[in-house]
CSV table of C-alpha atoms and ligand atoms in Angstrom, one decimal:
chain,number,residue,atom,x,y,z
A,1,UNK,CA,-65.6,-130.8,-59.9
A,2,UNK,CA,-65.1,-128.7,-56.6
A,3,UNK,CA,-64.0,-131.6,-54.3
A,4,UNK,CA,-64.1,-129.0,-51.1
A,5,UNK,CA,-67.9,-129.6,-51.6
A,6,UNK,CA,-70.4,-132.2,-51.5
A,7,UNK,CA,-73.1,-133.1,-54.2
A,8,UNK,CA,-76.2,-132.8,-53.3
A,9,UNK,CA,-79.6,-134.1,-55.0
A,10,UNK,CA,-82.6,-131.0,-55.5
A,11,UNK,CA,-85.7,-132.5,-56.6
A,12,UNK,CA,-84.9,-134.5,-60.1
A,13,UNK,CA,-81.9,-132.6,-60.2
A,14,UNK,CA,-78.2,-133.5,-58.7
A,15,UNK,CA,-76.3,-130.0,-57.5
A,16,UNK,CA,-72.5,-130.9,-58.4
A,17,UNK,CA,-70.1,-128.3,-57.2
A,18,UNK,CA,-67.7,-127.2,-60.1
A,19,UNK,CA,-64.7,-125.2,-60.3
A,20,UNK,CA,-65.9,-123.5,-63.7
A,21,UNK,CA,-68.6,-124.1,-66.2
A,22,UNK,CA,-68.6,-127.3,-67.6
A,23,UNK,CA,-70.7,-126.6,-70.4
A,24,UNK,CA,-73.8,-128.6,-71.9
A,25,UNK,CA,-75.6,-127.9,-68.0
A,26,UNK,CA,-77.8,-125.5,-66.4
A,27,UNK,CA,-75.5,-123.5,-64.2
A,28,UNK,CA,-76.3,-122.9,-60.6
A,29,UNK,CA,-75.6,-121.0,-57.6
A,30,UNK,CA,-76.3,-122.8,-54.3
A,31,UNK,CA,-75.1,-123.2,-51.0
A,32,UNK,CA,-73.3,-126.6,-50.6
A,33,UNK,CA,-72.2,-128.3,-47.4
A,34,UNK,CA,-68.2,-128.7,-47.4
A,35,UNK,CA,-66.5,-132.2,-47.7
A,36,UNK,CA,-63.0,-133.0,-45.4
A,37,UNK,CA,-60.8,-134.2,-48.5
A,38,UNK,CA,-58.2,-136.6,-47.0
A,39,UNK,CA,-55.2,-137.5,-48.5
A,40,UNK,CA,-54.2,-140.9,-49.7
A,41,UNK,CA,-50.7,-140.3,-49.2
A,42,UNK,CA,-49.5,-141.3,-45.5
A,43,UNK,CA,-47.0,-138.4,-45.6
A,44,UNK,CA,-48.9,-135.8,-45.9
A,45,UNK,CA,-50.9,-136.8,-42.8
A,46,UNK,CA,-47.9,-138.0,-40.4
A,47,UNK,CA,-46.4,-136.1,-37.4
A,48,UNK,CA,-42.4,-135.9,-37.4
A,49,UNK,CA,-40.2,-133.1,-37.8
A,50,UNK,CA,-39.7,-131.2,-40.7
A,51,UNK,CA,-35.5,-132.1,-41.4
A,52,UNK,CA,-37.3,-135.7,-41.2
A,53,UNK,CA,-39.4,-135.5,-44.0
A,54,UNK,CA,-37.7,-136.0,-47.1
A,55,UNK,CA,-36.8,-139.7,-45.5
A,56,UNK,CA,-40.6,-141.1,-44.5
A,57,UNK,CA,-40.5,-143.8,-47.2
A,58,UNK,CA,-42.3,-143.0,-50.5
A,59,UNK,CA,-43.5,-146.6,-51.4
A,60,UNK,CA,-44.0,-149.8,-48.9
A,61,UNK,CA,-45.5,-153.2,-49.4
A,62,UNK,CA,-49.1,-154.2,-48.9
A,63,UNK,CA,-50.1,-158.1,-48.8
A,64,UNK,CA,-53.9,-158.4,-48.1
A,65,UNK,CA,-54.8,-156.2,-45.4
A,66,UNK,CA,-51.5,-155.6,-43.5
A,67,UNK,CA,-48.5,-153.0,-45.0
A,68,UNK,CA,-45.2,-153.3,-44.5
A,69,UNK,CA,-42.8,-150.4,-44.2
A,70,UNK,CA,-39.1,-150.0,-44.0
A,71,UNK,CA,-38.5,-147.9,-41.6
A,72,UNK,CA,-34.9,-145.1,-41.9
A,73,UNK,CA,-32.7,-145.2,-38.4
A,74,UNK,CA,-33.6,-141.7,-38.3
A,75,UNK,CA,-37.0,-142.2,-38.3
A,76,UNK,CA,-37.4,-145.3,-35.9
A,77,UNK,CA,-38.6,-143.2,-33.4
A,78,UNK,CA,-41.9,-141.9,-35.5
A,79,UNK,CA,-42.2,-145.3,-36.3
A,80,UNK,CA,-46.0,-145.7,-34.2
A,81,UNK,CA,-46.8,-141.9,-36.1
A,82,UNK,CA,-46.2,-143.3,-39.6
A,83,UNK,CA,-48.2,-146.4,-38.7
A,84,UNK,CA,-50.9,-144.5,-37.4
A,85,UNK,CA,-50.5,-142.3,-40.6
A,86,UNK,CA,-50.6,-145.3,-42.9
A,87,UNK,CA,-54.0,-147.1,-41.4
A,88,UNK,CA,-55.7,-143.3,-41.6
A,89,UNK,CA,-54.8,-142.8,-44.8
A,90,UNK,CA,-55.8,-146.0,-46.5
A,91,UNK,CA,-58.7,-147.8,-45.8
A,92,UNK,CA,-57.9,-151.6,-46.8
A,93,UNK,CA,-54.7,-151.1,-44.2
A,94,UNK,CA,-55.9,-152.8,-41.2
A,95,UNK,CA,-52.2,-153.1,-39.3
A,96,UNK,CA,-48.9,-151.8,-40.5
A,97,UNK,CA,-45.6,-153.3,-39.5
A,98,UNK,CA,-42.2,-152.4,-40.1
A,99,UNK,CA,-39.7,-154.8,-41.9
A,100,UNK,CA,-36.5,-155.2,-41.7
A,101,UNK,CA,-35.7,-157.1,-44.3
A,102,UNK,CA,-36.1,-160.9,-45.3
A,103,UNK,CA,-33.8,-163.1,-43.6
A,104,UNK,CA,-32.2,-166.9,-43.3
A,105,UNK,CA,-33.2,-169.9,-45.4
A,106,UNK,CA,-36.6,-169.6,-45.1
A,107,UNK,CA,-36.6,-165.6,-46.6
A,108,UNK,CA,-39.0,-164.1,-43.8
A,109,UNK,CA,-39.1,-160.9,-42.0
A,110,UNK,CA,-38.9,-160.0,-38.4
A,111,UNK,CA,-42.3,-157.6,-38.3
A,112,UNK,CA,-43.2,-155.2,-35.1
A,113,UNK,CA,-46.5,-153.8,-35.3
A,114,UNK,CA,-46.3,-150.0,-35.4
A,115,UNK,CA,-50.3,-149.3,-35.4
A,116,UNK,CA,-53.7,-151.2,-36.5
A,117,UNK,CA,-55.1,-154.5,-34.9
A,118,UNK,CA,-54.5,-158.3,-34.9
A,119,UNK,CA,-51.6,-160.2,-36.6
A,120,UNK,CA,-49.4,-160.3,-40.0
A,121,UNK,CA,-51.7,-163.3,-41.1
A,122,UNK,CA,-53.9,-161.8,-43.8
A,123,UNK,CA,-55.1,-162.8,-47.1
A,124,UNK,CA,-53.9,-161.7,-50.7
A,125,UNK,CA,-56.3,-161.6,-54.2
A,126,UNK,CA,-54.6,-160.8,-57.3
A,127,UNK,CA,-56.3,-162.2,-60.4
A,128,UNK,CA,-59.6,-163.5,-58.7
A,129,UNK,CA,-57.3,-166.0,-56.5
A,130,UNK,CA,-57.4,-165.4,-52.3
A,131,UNK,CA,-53.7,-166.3,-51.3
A,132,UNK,CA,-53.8,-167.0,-47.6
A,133,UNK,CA,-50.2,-166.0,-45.8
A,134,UNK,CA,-47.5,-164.8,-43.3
A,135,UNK,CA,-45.3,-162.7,-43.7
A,136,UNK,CA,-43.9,-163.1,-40.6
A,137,UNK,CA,-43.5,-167.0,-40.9
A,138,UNK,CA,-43.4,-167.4,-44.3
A,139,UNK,CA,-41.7,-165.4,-48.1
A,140,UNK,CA,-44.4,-163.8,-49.9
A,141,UNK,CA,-43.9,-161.0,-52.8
A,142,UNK,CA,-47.1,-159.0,-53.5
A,143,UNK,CA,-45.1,-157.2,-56.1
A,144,UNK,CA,-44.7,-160.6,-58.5
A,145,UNK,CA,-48.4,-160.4,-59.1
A,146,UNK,CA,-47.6,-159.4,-63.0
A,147,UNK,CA,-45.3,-162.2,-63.4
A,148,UNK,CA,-46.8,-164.9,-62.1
A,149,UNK,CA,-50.1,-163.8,-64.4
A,150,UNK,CA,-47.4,-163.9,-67.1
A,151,UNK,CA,-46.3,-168.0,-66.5
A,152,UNK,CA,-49.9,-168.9,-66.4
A,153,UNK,CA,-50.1,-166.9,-69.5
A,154,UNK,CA,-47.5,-169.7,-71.2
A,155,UNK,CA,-48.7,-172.6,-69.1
A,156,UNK,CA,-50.0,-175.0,-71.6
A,157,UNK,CA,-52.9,-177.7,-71.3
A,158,UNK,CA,-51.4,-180.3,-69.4
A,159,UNK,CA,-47.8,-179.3,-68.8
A,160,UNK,CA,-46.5,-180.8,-65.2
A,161,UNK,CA,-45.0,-177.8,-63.6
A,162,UNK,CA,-42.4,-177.7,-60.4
A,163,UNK,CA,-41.9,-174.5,-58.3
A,164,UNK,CA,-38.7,-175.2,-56.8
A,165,UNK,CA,-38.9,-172.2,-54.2
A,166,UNK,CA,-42.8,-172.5,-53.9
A,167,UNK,CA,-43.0,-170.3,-50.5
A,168,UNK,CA,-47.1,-170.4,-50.2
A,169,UNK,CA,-47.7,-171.6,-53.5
A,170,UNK,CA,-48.5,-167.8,-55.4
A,171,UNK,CA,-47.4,-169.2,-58.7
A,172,UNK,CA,-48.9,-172.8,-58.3
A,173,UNK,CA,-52.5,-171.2,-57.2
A,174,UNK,CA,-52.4,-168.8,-59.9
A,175,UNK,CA,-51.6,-171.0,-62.4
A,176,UNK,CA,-53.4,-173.7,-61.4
A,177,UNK,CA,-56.5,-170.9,-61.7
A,178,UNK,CA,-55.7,-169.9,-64.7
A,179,UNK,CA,-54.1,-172.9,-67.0
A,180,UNK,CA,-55.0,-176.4,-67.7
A,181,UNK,CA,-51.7,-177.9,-66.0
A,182,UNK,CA,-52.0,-181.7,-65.1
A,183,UNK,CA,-49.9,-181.2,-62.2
A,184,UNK,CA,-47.8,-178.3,-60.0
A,185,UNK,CA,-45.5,-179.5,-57.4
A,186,UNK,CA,-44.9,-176.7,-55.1
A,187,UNK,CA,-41.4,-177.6,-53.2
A,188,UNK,CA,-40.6,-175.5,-49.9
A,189,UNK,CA,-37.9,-176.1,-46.8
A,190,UNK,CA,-40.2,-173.9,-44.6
A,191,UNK,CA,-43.2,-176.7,-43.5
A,192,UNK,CA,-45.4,-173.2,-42.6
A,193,UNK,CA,-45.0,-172.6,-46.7
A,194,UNK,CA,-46.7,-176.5,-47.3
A,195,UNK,CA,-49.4,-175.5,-44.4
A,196,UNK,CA,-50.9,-172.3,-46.1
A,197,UNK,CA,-50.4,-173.6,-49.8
A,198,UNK,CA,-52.1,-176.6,-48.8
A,199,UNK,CA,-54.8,-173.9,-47.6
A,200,UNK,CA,-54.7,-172.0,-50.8
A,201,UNK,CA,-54.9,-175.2,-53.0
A,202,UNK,CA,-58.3,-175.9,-50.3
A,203,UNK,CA,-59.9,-172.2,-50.6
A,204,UNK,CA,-59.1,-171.9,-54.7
A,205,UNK,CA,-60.5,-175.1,-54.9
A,206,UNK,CA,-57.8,-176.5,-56.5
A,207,UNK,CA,-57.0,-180.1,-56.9
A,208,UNK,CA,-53.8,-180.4,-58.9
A,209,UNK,CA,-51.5,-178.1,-57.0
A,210,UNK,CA,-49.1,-180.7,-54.6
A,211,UNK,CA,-47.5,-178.6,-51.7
A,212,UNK,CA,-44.7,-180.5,-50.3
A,213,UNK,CA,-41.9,-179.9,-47.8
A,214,UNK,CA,-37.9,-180.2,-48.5
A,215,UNK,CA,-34.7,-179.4,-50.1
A,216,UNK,CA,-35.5,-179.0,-53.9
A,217,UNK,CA,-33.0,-180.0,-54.8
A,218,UNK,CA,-33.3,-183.4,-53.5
A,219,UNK,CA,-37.0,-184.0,-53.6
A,220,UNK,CA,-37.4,-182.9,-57.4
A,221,UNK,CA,-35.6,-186.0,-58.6
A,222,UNK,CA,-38.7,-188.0,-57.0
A,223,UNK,CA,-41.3,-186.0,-59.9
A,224,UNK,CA,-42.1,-186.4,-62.9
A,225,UNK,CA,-39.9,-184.9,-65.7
A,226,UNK,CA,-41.1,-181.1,-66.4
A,227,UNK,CA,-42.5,-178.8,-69.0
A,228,UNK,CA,-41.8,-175.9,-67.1
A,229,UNK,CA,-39.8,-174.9,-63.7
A,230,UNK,CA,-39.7,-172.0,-61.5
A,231,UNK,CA,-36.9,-170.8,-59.8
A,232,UNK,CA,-37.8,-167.8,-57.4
A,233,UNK,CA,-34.7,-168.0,-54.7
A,234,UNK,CA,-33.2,-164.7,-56.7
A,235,UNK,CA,-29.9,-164.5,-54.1
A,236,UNK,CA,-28.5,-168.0,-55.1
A,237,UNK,CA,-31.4,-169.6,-58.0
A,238,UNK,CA,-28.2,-170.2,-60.4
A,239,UNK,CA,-26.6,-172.9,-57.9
A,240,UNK,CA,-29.8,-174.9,-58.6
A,241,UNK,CA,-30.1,-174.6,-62.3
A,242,UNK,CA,-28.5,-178.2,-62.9
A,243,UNK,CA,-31.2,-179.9,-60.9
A,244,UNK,CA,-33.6,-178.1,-62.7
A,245,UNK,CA,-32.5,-179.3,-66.4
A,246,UNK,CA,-31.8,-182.2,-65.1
A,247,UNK,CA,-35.3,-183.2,-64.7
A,248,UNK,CA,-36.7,-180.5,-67.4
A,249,UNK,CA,-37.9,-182.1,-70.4
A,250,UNK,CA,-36.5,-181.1,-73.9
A,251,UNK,CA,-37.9,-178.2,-75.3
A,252,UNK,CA,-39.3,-176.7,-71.7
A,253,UNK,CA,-38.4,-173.6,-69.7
A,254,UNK,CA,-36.8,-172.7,-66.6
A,255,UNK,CA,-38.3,-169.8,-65.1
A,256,UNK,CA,-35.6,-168.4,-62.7
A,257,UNK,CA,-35.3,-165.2,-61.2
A,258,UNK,CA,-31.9,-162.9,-60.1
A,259,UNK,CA,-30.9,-160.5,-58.5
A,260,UNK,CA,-27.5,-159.0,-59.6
A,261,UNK,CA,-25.3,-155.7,-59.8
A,262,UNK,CA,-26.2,-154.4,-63.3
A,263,UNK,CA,-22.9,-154.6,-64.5
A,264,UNK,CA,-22.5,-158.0,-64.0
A,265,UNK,CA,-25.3,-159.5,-65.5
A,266,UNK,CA,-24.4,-160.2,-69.4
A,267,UNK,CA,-21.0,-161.7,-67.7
A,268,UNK,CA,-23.0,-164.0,-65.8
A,269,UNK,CA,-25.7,-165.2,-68.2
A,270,UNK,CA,-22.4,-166.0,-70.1
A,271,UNK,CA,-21.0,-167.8,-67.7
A,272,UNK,CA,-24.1,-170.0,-66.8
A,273,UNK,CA,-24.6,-171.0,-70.7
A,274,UNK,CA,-20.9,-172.0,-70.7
A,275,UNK,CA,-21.4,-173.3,-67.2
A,276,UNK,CA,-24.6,-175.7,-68.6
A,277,UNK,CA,-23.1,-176.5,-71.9
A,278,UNK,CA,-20.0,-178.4,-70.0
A,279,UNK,CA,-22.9,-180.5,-67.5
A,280,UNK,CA,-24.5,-181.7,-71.1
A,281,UNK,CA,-27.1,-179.1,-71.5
A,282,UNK,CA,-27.8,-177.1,-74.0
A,283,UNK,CA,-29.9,-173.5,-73.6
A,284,UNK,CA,-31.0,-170.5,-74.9
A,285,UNK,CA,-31.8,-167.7,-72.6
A,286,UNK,CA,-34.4,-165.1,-73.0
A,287,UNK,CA,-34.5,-162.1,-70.2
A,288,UNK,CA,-35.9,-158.8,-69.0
A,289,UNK,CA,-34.9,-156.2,-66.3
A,290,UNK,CA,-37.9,-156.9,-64.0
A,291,UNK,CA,-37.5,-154.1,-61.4
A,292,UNK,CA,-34.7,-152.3,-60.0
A,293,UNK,CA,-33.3,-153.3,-56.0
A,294,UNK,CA,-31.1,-150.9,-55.4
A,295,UNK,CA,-29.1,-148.2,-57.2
A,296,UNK,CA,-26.8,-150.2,-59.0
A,297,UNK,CA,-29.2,-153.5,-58.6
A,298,UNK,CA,-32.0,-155.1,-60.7
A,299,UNK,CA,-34.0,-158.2,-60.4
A,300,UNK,CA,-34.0,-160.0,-64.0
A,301,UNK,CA,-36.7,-162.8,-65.0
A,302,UNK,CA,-34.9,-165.0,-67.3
A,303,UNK,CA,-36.5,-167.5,-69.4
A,304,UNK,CA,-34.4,-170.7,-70.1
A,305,UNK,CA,-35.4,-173.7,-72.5
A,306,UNK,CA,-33.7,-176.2,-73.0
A,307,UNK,CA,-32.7,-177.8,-76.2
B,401,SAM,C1,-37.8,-165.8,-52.4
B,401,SAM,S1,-38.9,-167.1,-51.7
B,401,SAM,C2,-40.0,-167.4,-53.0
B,401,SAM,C3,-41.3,-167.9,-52.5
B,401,SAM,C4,-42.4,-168.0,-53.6
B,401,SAM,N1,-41.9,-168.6,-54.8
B,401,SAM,C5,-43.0,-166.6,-53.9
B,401,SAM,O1,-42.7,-166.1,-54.9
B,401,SAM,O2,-43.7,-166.1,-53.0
B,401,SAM,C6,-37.8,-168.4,-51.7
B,401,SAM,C7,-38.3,-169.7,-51.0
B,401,SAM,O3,-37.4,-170.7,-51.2
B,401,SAM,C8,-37.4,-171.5,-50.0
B,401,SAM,N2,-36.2,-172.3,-50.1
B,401,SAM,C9,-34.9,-171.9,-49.9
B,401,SAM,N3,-34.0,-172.9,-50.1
B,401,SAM,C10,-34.8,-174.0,-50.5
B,401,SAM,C11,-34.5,-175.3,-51.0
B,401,SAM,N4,-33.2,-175.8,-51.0
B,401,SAM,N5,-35.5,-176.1,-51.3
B,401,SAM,C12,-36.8,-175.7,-51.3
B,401,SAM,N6,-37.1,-174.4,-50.9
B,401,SAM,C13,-36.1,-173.6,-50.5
B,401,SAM,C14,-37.5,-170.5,-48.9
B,401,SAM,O4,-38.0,-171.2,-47.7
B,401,SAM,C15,-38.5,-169.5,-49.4
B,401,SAM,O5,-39.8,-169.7,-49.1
């Protein structure tokens, strides 16, 4: 097709502008009107100069209706131009804010709107399931989607299932959508995390997804022994492992996630089997190179059972 033009319908026929004979159809000439073809790419569209260019940012996050850039030193001053470029560029972008980064305990981001309307608050859908959240007040990962598709996947009928780390509760609402668990206990130290999982349990319609507020590591030794247990604080998940297998039933699986220089990471799955094996447990430890974080970083999703 000629995308510089539009189609247009002539009696029982449709005029469709082509850049050569297709074959198989009548062929044409006509006068078409022309079509503005915009770009989906924010870059092409955005005002800075030149030397600039090769920095605007190739790839940024977008959770529901809001995107959230990173935006270069060099290029803080553009920073309301690539917005702007952003919301034109893609329809679904309602407001684009730029991140610096999570931050603290509770893993958020301090967010300044660069262009668009109204607030960070927005909601998610991956996999039929509307995931109400923050960014600004509370850790959510739109890129996990796969992932967390993937647990549900292995959740079996019944299983009682903790997130340790449960931010919102993605994982818990997702899985709770898609399995047959009996229970998901979805433990988070930010109370804003309880409040909107608590929402997503309610607009899911979900009844056997438990949001609840506190240390993990303390409150997981008030639920029931688990099947399964997610671990998805990839900076420090490792200190918690002991908890975990300590109330992980035999035979189920710790789901943790880490983020390590590449070079390290055989050493340190060695060292945490060795580590384990002196507490009293015994596991085997299945992994994959999820995505990469930096140049010499990756974030790994390691599958633990127990035995
Ligand atoms: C990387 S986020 C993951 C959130 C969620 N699992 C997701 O994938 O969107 C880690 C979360 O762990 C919480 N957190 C940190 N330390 C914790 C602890 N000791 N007990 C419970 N939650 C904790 C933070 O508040 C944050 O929401």
């Amino acid at each position: 097709m000629d995308l510089r033009f539009r189609i247009r319908a002539d009696g029982p026929c449709l005029l469709i502008p082509v850049t050569s004979d297709p074959g198989g159809l009548e062929l044409v000439e006509a006068d078409l009107d022309g079509q503005e073809r915009r770009s989906s790419d924010y870059r092409d569209a955005v005002a800075v100069p030149e030397e600039l260019r090769p920095l605007l940012p190739s790839s940024f996050d977008v959770i529901g209706d809001v995107a959230l850039i990173k935006i270069p030193d060099e290029l803080a001053p553009y920073g309301r131009q690539m917005g702007e470029a952003l919301v034109s560029a893609n329809g679904s972008i309602r407001a684009v804010f730029s991140d610096s980064g999570v931050k603290g305990d509770f893993r958020i981001r301090d967010l300044e709107r660069l262009a668009g309307s109204g607030g960070s608050e927005t909601v998610h859908k991956e996999f039929g399931v509307r995931l109400f959240t923050d960014p600004a007040k509370v850790y959510f990962n739109p890129r996990l989607s796969s992932e967390r598709a993937r647990i549900a996947s292995l959740v079996k009928d019944g299983e009682i299932v903790i997130d340790m780390f449960g931010g919102v509760a993605p994982f818990g609402t997702v899985i709770c959508r898609l399995a047959h668990p009996e229970a998901v206990y979805s433990i988070d130290l930010n109370p804003e995390a309880e409040r909107f999982a608590k929402m997503n349990a309610e607009k899911n319609h979900v009844d056997r997804l438990h949001p609840m507020t506190g240390d993990s590591s303390v409150l997981i030794y008030g639920l029931p022994m688990a099947d399964r247990i997610i671990m998805n604080l990839p900076q420090i998940a490792e200190r918690f492992l002991p908890h975990a297998l300590a109330r992980l039933k035999s035979g189920g699986t710790v789901h943790m996630y880490k983020i390590i220089e590449r070079a390290e990471f055989d050493g340190f799955v060695d060292r945490m089997i060795v580590g384990m094996k002196a507490l009293g447990h015994g596991i085997a430890v299945k992994w994959s190179e999820l995505k990469t974080y930096s140049p010499t970083m990756s974030v790994y999703s390691l599958d633990i059972v127990k035995f």
